[in-house]
Short mmCIF file of C-alpha atoms in Angstrom, two decimals:
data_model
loop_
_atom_site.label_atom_id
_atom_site.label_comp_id
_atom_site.label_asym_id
_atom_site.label_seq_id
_atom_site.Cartn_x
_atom_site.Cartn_y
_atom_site.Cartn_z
CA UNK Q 918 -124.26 65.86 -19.89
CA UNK Q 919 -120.96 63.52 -19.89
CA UNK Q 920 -118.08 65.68 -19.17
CA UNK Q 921 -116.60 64.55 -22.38
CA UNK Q 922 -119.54 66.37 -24.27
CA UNK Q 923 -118.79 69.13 -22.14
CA UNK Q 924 -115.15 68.83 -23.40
CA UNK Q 925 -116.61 68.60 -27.05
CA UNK Q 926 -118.60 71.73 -26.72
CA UNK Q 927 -116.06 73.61 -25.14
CA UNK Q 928 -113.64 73.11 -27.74
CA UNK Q 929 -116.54 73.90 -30.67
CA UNK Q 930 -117.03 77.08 -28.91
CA UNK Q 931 -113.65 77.73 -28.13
CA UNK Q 932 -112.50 77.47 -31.83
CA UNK Q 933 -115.92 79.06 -33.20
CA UNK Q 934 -114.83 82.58 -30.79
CA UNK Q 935 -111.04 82.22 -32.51
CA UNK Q 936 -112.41 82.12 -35.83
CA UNK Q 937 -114.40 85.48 -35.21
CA UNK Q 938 -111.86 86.93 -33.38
CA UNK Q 939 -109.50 85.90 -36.52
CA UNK Q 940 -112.08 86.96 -39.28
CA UNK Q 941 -112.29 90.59 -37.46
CA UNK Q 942 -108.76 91.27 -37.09
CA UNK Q 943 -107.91 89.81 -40.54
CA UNK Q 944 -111.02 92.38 -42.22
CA UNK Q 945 -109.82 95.04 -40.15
CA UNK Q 946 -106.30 94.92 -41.36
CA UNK Q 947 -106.99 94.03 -45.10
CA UNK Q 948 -104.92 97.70 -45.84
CA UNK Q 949 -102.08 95.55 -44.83
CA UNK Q 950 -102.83 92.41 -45.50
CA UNK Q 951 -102.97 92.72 -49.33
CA UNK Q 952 -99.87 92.54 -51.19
CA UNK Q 953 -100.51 95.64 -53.23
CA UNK Q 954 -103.16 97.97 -54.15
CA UNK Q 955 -104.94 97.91 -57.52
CA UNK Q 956 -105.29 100.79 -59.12
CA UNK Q 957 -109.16 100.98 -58.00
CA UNK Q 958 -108.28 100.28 -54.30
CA UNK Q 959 -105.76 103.82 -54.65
CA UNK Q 960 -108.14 106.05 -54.84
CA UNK Q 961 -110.40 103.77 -52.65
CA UNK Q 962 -108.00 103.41 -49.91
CA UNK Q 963 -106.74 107.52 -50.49
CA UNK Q 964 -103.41 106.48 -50.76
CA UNK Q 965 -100.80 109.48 -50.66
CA UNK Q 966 -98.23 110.29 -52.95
CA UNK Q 967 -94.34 109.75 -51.86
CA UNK Q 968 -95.31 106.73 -49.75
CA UNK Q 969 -93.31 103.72 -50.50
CA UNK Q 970 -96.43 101.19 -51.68
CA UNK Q 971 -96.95 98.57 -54.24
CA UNK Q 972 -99.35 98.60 -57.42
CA UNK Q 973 -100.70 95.69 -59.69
CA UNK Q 974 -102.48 94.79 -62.07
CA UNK Q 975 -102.62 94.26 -65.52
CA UNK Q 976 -100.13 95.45 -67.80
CA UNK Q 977 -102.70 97.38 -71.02
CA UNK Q 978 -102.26 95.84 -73.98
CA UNK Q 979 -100.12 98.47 -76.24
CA UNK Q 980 -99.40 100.50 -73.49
CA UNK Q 981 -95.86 99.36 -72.77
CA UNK Q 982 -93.07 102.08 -74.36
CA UNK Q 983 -89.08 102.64 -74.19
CA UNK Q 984 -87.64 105.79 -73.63
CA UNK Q 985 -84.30 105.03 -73.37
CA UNK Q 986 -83.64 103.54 -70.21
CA UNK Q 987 -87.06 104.53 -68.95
CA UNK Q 988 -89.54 101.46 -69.55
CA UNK Q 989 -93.17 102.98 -69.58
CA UNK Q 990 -96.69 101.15 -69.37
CA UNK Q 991 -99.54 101.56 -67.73
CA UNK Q 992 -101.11 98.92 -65.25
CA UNK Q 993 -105.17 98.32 -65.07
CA UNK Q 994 -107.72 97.01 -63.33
CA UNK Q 995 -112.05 96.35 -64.48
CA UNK Q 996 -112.57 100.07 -63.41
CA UNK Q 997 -109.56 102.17 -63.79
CA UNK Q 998 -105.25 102.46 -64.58
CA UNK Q 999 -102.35 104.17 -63.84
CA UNK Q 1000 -98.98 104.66 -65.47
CA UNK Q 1001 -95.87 103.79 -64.53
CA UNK Q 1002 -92.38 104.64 -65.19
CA UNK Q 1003 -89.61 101.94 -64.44
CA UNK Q 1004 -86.05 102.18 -64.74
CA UNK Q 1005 -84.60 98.99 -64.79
CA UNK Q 1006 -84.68 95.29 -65.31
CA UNK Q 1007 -87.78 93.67 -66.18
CA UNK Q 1008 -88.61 90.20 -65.91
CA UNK Q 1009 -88.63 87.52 -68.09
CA UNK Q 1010 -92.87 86.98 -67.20
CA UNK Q 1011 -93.75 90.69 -67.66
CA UNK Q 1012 -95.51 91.04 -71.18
CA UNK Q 1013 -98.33 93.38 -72.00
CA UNK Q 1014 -101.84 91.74 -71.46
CA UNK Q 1015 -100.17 89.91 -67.80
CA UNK Q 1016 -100.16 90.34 -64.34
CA UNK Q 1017 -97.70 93.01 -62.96
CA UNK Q 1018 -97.07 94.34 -59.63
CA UNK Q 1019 -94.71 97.23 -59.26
CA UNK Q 1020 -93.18 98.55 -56.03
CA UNK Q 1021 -92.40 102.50 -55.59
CA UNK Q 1022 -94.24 105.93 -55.15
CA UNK Q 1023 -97.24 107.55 -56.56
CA UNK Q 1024 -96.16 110.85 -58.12
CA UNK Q 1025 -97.85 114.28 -57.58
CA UNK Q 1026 -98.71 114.41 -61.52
CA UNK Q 1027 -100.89 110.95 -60.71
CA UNK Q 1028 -98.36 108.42 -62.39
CA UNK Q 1029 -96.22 105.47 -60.32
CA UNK Q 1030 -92.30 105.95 -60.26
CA UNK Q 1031 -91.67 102.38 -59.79
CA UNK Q 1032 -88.13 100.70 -58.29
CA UNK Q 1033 -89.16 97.31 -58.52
CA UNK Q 1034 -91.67 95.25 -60.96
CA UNK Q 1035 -92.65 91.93 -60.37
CA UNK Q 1036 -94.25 89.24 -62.80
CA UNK Q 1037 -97.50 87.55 -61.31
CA UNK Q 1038 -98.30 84.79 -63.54
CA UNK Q 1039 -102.01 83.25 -63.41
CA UNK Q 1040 -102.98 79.91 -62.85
CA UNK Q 1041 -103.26 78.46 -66.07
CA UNK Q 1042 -101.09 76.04 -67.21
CA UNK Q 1043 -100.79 74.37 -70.25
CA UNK Q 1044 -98.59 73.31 -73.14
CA UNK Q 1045 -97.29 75.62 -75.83
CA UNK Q 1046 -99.14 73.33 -78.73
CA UNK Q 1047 -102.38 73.79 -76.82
CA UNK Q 1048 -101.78 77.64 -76.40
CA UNK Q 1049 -101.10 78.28 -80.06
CA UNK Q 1050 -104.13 76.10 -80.46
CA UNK Q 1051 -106.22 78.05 -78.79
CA UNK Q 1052 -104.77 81.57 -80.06
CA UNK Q 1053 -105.21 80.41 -83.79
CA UNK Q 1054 -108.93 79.47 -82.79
CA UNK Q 1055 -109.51 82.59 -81.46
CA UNK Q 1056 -110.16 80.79 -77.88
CA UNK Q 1057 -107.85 83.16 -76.28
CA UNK Q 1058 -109.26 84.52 -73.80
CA UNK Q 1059 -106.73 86.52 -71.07
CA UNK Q 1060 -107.90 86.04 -67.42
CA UNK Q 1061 -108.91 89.31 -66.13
CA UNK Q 1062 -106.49 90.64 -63.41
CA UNK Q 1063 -106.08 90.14 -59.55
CA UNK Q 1064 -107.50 93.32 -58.67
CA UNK Q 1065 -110.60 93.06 -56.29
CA UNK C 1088 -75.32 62.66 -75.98
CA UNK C 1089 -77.29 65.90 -76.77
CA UNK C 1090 -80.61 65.68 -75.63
CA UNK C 1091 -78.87 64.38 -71.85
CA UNK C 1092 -77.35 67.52 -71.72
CA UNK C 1093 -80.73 69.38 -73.01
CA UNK C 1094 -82.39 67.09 -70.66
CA UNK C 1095 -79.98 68.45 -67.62
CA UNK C 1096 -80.07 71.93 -68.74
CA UNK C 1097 -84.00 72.60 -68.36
CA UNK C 1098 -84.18 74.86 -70.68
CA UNK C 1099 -82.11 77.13 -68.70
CA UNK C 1100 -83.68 76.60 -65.82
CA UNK C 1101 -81.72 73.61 -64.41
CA UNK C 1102 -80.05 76.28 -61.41
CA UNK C 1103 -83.59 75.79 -60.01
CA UNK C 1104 -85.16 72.96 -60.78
CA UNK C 1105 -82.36 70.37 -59.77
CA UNK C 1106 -81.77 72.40 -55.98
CA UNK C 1107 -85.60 72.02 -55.96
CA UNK C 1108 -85.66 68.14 -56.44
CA UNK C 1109 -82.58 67.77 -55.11
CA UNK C 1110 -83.81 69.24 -51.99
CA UNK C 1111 -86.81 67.41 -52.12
CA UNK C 1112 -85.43 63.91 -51.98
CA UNK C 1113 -82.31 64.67 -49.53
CA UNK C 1114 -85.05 65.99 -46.61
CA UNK C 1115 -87.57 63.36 -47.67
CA UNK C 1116 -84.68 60.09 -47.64
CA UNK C 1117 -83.72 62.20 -44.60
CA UNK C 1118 -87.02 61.86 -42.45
CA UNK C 1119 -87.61 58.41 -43.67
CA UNK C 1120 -84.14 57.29 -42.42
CA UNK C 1121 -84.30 59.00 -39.01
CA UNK C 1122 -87.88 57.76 -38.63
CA UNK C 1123 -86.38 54.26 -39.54
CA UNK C 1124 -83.87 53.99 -36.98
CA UNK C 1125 -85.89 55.66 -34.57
CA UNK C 1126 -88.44 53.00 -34.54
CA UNK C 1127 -86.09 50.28 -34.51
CA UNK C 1128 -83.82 52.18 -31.19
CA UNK C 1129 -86.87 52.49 -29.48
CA UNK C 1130 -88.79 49.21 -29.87
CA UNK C 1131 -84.88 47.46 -28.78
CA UNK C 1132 -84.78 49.68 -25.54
CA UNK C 1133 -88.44 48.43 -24.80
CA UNK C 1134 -87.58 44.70 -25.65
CA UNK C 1135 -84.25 44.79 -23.66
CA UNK C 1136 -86.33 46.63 -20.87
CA UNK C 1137 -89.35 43.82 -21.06
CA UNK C 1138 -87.17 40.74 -21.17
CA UNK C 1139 -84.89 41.63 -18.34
CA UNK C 1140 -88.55 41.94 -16.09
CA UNK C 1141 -89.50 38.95 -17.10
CA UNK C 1142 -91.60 39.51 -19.92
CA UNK C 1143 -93.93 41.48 -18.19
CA UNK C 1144 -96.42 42.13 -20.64
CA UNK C 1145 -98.19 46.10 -20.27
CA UNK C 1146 -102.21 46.27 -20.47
CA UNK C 1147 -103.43 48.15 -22.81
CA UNK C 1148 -104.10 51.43 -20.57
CA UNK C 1149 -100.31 51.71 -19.65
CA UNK C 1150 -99.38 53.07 -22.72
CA UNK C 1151 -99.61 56.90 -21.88
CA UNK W 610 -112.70 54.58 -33.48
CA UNK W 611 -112.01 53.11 -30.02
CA UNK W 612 -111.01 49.69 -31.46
CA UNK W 613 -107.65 51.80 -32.49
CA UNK W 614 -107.28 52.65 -28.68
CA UNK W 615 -105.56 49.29 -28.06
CA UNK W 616 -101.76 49.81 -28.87
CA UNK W 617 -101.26 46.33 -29.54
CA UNK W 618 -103.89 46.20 -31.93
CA UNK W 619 -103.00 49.68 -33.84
CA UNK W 620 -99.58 48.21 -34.33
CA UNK W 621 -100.65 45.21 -35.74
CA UNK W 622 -102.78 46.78 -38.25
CA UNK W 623 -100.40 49.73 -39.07
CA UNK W 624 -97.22 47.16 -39.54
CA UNK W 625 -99.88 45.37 -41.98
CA UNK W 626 -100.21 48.04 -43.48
CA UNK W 627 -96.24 49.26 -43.69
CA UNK W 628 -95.14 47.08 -46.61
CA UNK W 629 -98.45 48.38 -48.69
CA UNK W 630 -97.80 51.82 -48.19
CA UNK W 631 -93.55 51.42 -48.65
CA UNK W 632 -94.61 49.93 -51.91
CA UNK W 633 -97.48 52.59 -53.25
CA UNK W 634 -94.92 55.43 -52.53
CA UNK W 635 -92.01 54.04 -54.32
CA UNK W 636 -94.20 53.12 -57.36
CA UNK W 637 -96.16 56.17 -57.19
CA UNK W 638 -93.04 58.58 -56.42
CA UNK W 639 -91.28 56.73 -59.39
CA UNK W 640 -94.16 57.37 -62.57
CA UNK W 641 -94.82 60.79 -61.10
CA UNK W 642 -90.53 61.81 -61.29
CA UNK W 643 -90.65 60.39 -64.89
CA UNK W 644 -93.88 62.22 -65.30
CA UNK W 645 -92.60 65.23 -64.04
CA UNK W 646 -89.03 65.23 -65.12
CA UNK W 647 -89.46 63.45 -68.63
CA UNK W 648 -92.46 62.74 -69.86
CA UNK W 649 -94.16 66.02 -69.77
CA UNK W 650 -94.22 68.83 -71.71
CA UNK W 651 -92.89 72.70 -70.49
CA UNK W 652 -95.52 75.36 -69.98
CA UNK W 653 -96.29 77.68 -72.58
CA UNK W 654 -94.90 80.74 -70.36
CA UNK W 655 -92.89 79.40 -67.37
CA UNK W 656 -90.89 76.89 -70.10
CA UNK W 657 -89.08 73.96 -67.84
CA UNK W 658 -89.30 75.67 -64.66
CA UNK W 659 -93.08 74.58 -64.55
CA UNK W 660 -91.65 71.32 -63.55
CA UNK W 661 -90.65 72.58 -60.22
CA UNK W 662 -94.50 72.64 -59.32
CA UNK W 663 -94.57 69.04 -59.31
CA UNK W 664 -92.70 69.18 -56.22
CA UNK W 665 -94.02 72.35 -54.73
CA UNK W 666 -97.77 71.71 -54.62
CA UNK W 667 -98.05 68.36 -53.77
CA UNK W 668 -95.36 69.18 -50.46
CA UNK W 669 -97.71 72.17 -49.85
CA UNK W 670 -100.88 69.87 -49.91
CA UNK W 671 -98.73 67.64 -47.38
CA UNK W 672 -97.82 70.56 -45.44
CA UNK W 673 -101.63 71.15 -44.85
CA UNK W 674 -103.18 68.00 -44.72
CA UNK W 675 -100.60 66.72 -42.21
CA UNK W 676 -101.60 69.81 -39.62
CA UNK W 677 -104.88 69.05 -39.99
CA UNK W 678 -104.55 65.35 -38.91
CA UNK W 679 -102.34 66.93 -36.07
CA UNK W 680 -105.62 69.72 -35.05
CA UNK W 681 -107.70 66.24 -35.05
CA UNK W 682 -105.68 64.01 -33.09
CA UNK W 683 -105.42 67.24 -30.77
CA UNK W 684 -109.21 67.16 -30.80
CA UNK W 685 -109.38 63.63 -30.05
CA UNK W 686 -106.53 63.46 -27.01
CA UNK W 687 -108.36 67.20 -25.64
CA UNK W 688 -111.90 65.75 -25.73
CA UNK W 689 -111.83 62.06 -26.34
CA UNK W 690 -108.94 61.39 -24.32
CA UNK W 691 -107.60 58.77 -27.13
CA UNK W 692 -104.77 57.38 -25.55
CA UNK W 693 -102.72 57.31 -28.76
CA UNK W 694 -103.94 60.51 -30.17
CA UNK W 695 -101.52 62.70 -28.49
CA UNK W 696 -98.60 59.82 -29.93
CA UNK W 697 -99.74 60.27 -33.38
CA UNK W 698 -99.86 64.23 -32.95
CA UNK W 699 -96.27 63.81 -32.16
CA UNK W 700 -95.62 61.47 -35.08
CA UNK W 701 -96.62 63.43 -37.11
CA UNK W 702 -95.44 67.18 -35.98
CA UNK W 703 -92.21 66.35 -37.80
CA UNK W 704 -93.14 65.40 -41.11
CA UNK W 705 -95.14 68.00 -41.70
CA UNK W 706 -92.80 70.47 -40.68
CA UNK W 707 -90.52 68.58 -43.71
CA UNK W 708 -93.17 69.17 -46.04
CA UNK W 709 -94.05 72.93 -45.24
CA UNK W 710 -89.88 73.37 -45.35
CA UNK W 711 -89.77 71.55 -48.83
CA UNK W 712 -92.51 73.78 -50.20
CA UNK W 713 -91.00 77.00 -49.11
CA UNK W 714 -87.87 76.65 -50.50
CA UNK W 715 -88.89 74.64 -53.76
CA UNK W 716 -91.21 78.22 -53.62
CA UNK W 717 -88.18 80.26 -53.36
CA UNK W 718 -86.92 78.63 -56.15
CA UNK W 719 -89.79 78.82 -58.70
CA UNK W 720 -90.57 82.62 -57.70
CA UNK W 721 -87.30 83.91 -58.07
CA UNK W 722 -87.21 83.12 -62.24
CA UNK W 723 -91.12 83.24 -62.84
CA UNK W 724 -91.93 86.25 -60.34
CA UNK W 725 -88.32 88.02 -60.08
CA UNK W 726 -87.86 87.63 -56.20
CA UNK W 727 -86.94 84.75 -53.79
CA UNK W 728 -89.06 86.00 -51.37
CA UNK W 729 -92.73 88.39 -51.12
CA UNK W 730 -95.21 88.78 -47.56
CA UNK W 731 -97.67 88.54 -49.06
CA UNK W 732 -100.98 86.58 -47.17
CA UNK W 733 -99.96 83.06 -48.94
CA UNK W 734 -96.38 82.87 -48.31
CA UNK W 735 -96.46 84.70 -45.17
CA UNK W 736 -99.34 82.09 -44.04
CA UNK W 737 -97.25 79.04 -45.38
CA UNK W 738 -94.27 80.37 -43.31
CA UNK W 739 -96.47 80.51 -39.72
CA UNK W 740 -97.81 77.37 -40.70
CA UNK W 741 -93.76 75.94 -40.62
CA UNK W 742 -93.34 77.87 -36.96
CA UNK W 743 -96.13 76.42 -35.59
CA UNK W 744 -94.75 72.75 -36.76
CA UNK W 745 -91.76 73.62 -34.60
CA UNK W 746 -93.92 75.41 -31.82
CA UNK W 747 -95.88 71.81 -31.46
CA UNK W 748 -92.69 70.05 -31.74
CA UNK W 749 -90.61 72.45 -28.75
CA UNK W 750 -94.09 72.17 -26.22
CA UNK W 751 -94.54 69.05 -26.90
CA UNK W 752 -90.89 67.86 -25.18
CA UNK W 753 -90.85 70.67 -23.41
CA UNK W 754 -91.89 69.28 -19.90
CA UNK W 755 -90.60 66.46 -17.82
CA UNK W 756 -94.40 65.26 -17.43
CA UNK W 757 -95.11 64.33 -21.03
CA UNK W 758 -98.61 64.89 -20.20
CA UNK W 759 -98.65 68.25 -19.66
CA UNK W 760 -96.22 69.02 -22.90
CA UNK W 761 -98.96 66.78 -25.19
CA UNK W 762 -101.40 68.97 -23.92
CA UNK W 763 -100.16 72.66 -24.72
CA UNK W 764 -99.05 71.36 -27.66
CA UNK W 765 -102.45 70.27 -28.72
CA UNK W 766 -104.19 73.48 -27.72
CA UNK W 767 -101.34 75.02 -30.02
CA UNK W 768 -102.08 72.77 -32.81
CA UNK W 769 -106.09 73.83 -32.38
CA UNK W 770 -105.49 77.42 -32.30
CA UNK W 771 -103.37 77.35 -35.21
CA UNK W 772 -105.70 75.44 -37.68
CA UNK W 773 -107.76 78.86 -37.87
CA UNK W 774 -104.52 79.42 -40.17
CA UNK W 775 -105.43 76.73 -42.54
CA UNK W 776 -108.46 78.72 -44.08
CA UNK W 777 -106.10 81.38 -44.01
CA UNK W 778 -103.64 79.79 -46.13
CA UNK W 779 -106.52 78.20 -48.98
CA UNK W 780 -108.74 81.31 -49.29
CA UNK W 781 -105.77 83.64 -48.61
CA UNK W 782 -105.33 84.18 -52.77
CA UNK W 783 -108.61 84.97 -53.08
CA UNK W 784 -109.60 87.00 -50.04
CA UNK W 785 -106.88 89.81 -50.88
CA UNK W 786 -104.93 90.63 -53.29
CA UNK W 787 -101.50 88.00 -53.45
CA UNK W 788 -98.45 88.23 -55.70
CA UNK W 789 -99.23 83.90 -55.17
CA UNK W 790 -101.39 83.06 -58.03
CA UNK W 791 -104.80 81.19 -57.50
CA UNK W 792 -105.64 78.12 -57.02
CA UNK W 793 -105.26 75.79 -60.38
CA UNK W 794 -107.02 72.45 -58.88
CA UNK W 795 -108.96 72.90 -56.00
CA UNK W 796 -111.27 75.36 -57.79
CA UNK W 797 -114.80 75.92 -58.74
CA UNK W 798 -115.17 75.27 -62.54
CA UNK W 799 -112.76 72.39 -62.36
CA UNK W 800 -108.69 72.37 -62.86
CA UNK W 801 -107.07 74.84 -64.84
CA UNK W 802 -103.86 72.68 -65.39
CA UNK W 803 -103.78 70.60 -68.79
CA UNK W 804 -103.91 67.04 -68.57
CA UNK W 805 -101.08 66.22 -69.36
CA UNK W 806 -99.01 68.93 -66.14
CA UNK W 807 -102.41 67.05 -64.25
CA UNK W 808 -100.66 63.53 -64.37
CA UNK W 809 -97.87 64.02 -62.58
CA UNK W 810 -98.93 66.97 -60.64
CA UNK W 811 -101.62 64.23 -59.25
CA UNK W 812 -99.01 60.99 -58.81
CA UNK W 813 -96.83 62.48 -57.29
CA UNK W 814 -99.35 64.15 -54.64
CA UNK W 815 -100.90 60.45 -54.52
CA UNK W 816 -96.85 59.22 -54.02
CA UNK W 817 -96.05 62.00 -51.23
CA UNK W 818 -99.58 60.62 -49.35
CA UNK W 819 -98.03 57.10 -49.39
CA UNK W 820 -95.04 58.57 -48.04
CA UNK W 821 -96.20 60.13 -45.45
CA UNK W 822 -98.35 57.35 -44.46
CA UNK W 823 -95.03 55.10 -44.42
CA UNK W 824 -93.55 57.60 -42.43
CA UNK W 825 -96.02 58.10 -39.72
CA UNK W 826 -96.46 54.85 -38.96
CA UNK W 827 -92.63 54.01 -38.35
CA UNK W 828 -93.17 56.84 -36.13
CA UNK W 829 -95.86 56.21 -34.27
CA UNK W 830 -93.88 53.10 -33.64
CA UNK W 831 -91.14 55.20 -32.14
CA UNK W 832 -93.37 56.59 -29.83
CA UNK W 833 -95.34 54.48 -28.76
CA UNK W 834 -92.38 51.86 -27.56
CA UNK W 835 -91.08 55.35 -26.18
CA UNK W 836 -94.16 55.83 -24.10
CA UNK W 837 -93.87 52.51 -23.21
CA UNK W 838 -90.71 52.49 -21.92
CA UNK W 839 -91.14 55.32 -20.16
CA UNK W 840 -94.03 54.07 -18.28
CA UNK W 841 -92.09 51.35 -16.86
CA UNK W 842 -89.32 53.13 -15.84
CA UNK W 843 -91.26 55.30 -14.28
CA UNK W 844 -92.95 51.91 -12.34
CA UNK W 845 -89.35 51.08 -11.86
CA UNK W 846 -88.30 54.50 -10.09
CA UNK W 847 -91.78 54.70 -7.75
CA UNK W 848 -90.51 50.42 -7.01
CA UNK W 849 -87.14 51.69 -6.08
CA UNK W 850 -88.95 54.54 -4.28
CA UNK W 851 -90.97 52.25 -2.03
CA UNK W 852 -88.46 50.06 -1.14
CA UNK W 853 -86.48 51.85 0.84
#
């Protein structure tokens, strides 16, 4: 064969191996790869209490509570939930029904002593006529969460 | 004129939106300027280089 | 593609084409700011600072599509030995780099009131942020070496290896899990951006494409006169050389 087919094939296979190589470090590291674990991928993943890790999820509709200066709510995924205790700042995004992710430990007693809580938004985008539109309709439908 | 300063204030959110454009267009004017002169530095040194051999004209294949 | 190989001939077309693109991009760039800035309305959630996206996605889309044109004029200088291909990997290197810098900081800018931080490694913005080192990687190699030749050519292997990123960076939101949202266009099941966020989400993308396309070609205009000129000075040295 010409030596520039030679040169062709060469790179095909050379980028083909990189893209394995890639794929199996990438699925071997997905424990640190992901941003944050849902509340599934805890127990999945056996996560231990007192480690500094992140959470998200969704934040259950009716779950969110103040105690004082203690914020409480409880974040969710399709399978399972956990709750969390914040003292702090929220943002302006986080609202019951939305994506949350929350930085801090697990607790012996099961719950999530967060220090930090983030908003994740989704990907929607649209007006606010065409969002009360579609609430009054009864279109409404939240996207389920980011958990996987 | 109210709705200028509505219109500058974003809804609050003018602290990030006008860095954001702002940035935007001074990096983008920025490139397109030094691109600009670039070309026109470079293609000058090659004319003043061509006409003082004579006009030499390159093949095609020299260009590398 | 080999009628492109004659410089004389590429220049002729891409100065044709200079004026066209100069044009596009101002007209485009101009209905997509009023778009953007004026004529469209907040989101329902993220208010005003929705707007900021209009700037942010399109850069990001640049930031991409610019390395992949610099993986395939890699490919085509490694295998095809184009003689321009490793000039318009050059030309290009820098722009893109622009673009990936815009989109991270015009990023920094929308997370911290929407998300509540500047800044989060997570697999999309950690991905973005190679993709801006390996812009200045390609840029350092490629003027790294006295023998142009040899810098064009580690630079293009760099520019190969890293496009296994650019998967990385797309599918990244939806391989694990990303404090990034995902994707709102480029979806199955169609957009999920109204029509009305679409418009200028869409001209300016189309203006930043002109752009670039005005950009590259002053550049590749740079280089190539560069390349020239350094091929006869070269002659002139190995003249001198002989002479003695």
């Amino acid at each position: 064969m010409t030596r520039k087919r030679q040169r062709l094939y060469f790179l095909l296979l050379g980028m083909s191996a990189l893209g394995i190589a890639v794929t199996l470090v990438l699925m071997a590291l997905k424990q640190d790869v992901i941003y944050f674990y849902s509340p599934s991928q805890l127990t999945e993943f056996k996560v231990p209490a007192n480690k500094r890790i992140r959470i998200g999820g969704l934040v259950e509709v009716g779950s969110v509570a103040k105690e004082g200066a203690i914020t409480r709510f409880r974040v969710v995924d399709k399978q399972s939930g956990i709750d969390v205790a914040f003292t702090g700042l929220l943002p302006d995004l986080f609202r019951e029904g939305q994506g949350v992710v929350a930085e801090g430990k697990l607790g012996a007693d099961g719950g999530f002593a967060a220090a930090e809580v983030l908003a994740k938004h989704d990907e929607n985008y649209k007006p606010k006529e065409v969002a009360d539109a579609l609430k009054k309709s009864g279109e409404w439908q939240r996207e389920e969460g980011p958990a996987r | 004129m109210e709705s200028l300063s509505a219109f500058f204030a974003m809804g609050g959110y003018a602290g990030y939106i006008w860095p954001a454009y702002g940035l935007a267009l001074v990096v983008m004017v920025a490139v397109l300027v030094l691109s600009f002169r670039d070309a026109r530095a470079r293609e000058t040194e090659l004319d003043l280089l061509q006409q003082a051999r004579g006009r030499r004209r390159p093949s095609a294949g020299e260009s590398k | 593609m080999h009628r492109f190989a004659n410089p004389a001939r590429f220049l002729r077309m891409a100065n044709a084409v200079l004026p066209y693109a100069a044009a596009a991009a101002a007209a485009l760039l101009a209905a997509g700011l009023w778009f953007a800035l004026i004529a469209s309305p907040p989101d329902y959630q993220q208010k005003d600072s929705v707007r900021i996206m209009y700037i942010h996605v399109p850069s990001a889309w640049m930031g991409m599509v610019c390395y992949a044109a610099m993986a395939l004029f890699s490919a085509m200088a490694l295998v095809w030995k184009h003689p321009l291909a490793d000039l318009l990997a050059r030309a290009t290197a820098p722009v893109g780099a622009a673009f990936t810098f815009i989109c991270l900081v015009t990023g920094a800018l929308w997370g911290k009131p929407m998300w509540g931080t500047w800044w989060a490694w997570d697999a999309r913005l950690t991905s973005m942020l190679i993709l801006f080192f390996l812009y200045l990687g390609h840029m350092a190699l490629a003027n790294a070496f006295d023998d142009p030749a040899r810098g064009h050519k580690a630079a293009a292997i760099l520019a190969l290896v890293g496009a296994v990123n650019l998967p990385v960076i797309k599918f990244s939101v939806d391989w694990w899990n990303t404090l990034h949202q995902p994707a709102s266009v480029a979806k199955m099941g169609g957009p999920s951006i109204d029509p009305s966020m679409l418009v200028p989400l869409l001209l300016m993308a189309a203006g930043f494409k002109a752009y670039w396309l005005m950009v590259l070609i002053l550049r590749a205009r740079a280089e190539i006169a560069a390349a020239k000129v350094h091929t006869i000075r070269m002659a002139q040295v190995h003249a001198a050389g002989q002479g003695e």
